[in-house]
mmCIF file of C-alpha atoms in Angstrom:
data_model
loop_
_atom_site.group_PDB
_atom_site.id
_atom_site.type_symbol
_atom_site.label_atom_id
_atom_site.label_comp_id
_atom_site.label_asym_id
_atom_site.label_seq_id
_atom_site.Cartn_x
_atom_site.Cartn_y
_atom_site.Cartn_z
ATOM 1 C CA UNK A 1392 -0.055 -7.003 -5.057
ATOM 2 C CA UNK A 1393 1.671 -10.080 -3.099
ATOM 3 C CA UNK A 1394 3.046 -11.052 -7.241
ATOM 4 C CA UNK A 1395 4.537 -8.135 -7.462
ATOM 5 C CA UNK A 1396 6.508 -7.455 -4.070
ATOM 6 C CA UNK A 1397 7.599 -10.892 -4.478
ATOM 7 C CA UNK A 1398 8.585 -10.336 -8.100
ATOM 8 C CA UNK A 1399 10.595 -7.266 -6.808
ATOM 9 C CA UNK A 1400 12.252 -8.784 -4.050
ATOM 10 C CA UNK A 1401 13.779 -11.836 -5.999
ATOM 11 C CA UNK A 1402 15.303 -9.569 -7.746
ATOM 12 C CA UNK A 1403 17.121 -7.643 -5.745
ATOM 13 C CA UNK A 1404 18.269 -10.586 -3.517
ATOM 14 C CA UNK A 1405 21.174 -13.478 -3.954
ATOM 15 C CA UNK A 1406 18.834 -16.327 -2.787
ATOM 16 C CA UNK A 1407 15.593 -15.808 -4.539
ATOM 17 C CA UNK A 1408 13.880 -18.869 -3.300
ATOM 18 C CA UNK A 1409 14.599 -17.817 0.608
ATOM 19 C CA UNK A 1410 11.841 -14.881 -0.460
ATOM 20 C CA UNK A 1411 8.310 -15.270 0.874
ATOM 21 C CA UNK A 1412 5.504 -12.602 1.176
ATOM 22 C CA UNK A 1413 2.407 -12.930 3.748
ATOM 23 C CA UNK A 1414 -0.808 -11.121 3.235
ATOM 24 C CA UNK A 1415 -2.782 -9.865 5.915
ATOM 25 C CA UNK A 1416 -6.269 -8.193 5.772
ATOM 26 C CA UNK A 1417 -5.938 -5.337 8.319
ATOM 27 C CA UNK A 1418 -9.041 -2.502 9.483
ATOM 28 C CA UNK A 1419 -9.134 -0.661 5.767
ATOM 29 C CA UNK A 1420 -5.219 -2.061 4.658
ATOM 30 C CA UNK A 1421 -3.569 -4.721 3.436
ATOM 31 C CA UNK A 1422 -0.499 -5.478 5.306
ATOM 32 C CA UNK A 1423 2.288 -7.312 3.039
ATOM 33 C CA UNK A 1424 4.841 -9.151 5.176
ATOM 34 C CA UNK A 1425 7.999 -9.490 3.377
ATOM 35 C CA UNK A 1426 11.080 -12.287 4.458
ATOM 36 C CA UNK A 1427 14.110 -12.748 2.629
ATOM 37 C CA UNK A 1428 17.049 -14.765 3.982
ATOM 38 C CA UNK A 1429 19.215 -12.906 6.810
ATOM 39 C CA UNK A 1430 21.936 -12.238 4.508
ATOM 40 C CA UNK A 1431 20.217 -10.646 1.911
ATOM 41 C CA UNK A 1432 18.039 -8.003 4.306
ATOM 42 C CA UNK A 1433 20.681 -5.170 3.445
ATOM 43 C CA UNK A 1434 19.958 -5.440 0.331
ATOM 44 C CA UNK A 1435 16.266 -4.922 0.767
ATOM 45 C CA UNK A 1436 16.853 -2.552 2.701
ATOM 46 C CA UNK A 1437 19.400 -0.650 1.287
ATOM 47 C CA UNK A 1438 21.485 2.590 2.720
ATOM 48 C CA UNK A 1439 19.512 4.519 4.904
ATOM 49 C CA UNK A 1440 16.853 2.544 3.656
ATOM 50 C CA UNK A 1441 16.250 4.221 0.746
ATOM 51 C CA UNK A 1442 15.590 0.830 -0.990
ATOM 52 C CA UNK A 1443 12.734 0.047 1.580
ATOM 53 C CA UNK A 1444 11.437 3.184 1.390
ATOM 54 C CA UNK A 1445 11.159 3.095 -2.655
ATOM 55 C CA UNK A 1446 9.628 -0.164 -2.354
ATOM 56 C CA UNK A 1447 6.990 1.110 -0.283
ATOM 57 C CA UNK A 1448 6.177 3.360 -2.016
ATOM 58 C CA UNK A 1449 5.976 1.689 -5.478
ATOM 59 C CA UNK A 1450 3.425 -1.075 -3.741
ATOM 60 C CA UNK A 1451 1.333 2.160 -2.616
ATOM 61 C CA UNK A 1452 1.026 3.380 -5.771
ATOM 62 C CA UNK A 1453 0.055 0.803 -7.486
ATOM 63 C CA UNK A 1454 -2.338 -0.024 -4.386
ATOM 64 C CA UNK A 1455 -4.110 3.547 -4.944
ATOM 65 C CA UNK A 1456 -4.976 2.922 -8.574
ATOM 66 C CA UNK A 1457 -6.848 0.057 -7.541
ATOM 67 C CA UNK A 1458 -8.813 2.133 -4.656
ATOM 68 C CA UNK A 1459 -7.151 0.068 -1.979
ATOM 69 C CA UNK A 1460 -4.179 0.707 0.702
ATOM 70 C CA UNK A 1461 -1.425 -1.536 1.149
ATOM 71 C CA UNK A 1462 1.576 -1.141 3.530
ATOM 72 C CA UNK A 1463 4.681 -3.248 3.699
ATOM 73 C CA UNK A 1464 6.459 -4.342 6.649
ATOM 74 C CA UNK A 1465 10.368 -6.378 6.055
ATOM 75 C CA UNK A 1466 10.398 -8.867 8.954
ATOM 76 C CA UNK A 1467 13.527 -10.647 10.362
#
């Protein structure tokens, strides 16, 4: 799960290397914590966040075919 969000997220930023993802066991959920460089969070984050949103919701799917829940939170 942490592979992939951080395979994503290089990808959609200008400074790849600035991209780091921290994985927390929560009560029933994993929480991913995702960091890119300040320049590139509008990128991750896209208008209205649509780009957030679809990211979210790719990392849940893949999440439920395992049998687990995952959420993902884009920290400054």
């Amino acid at each position: 799960m942490k592979e992939l969000l951080t395979y994503v997220a290089r990808n959609l930023v200008e400074h790849p290397e600035a991209v780091s993802v921290t994985e927390t066991a929560g009560a029933g959920e994993t929480v991913l914590e995702l960091r890119v460089a300040s320049e590139d969070m509008g990128k991750v984050i896209g208008r209205q966040g649509r780009i957030a949103k679809e990211i979210r919701t790719l990392m849940r799917s893949v999440a439920q075919r395992k049998g687990t829940k995952v959420s993902v939170e884009i920290v400054d």
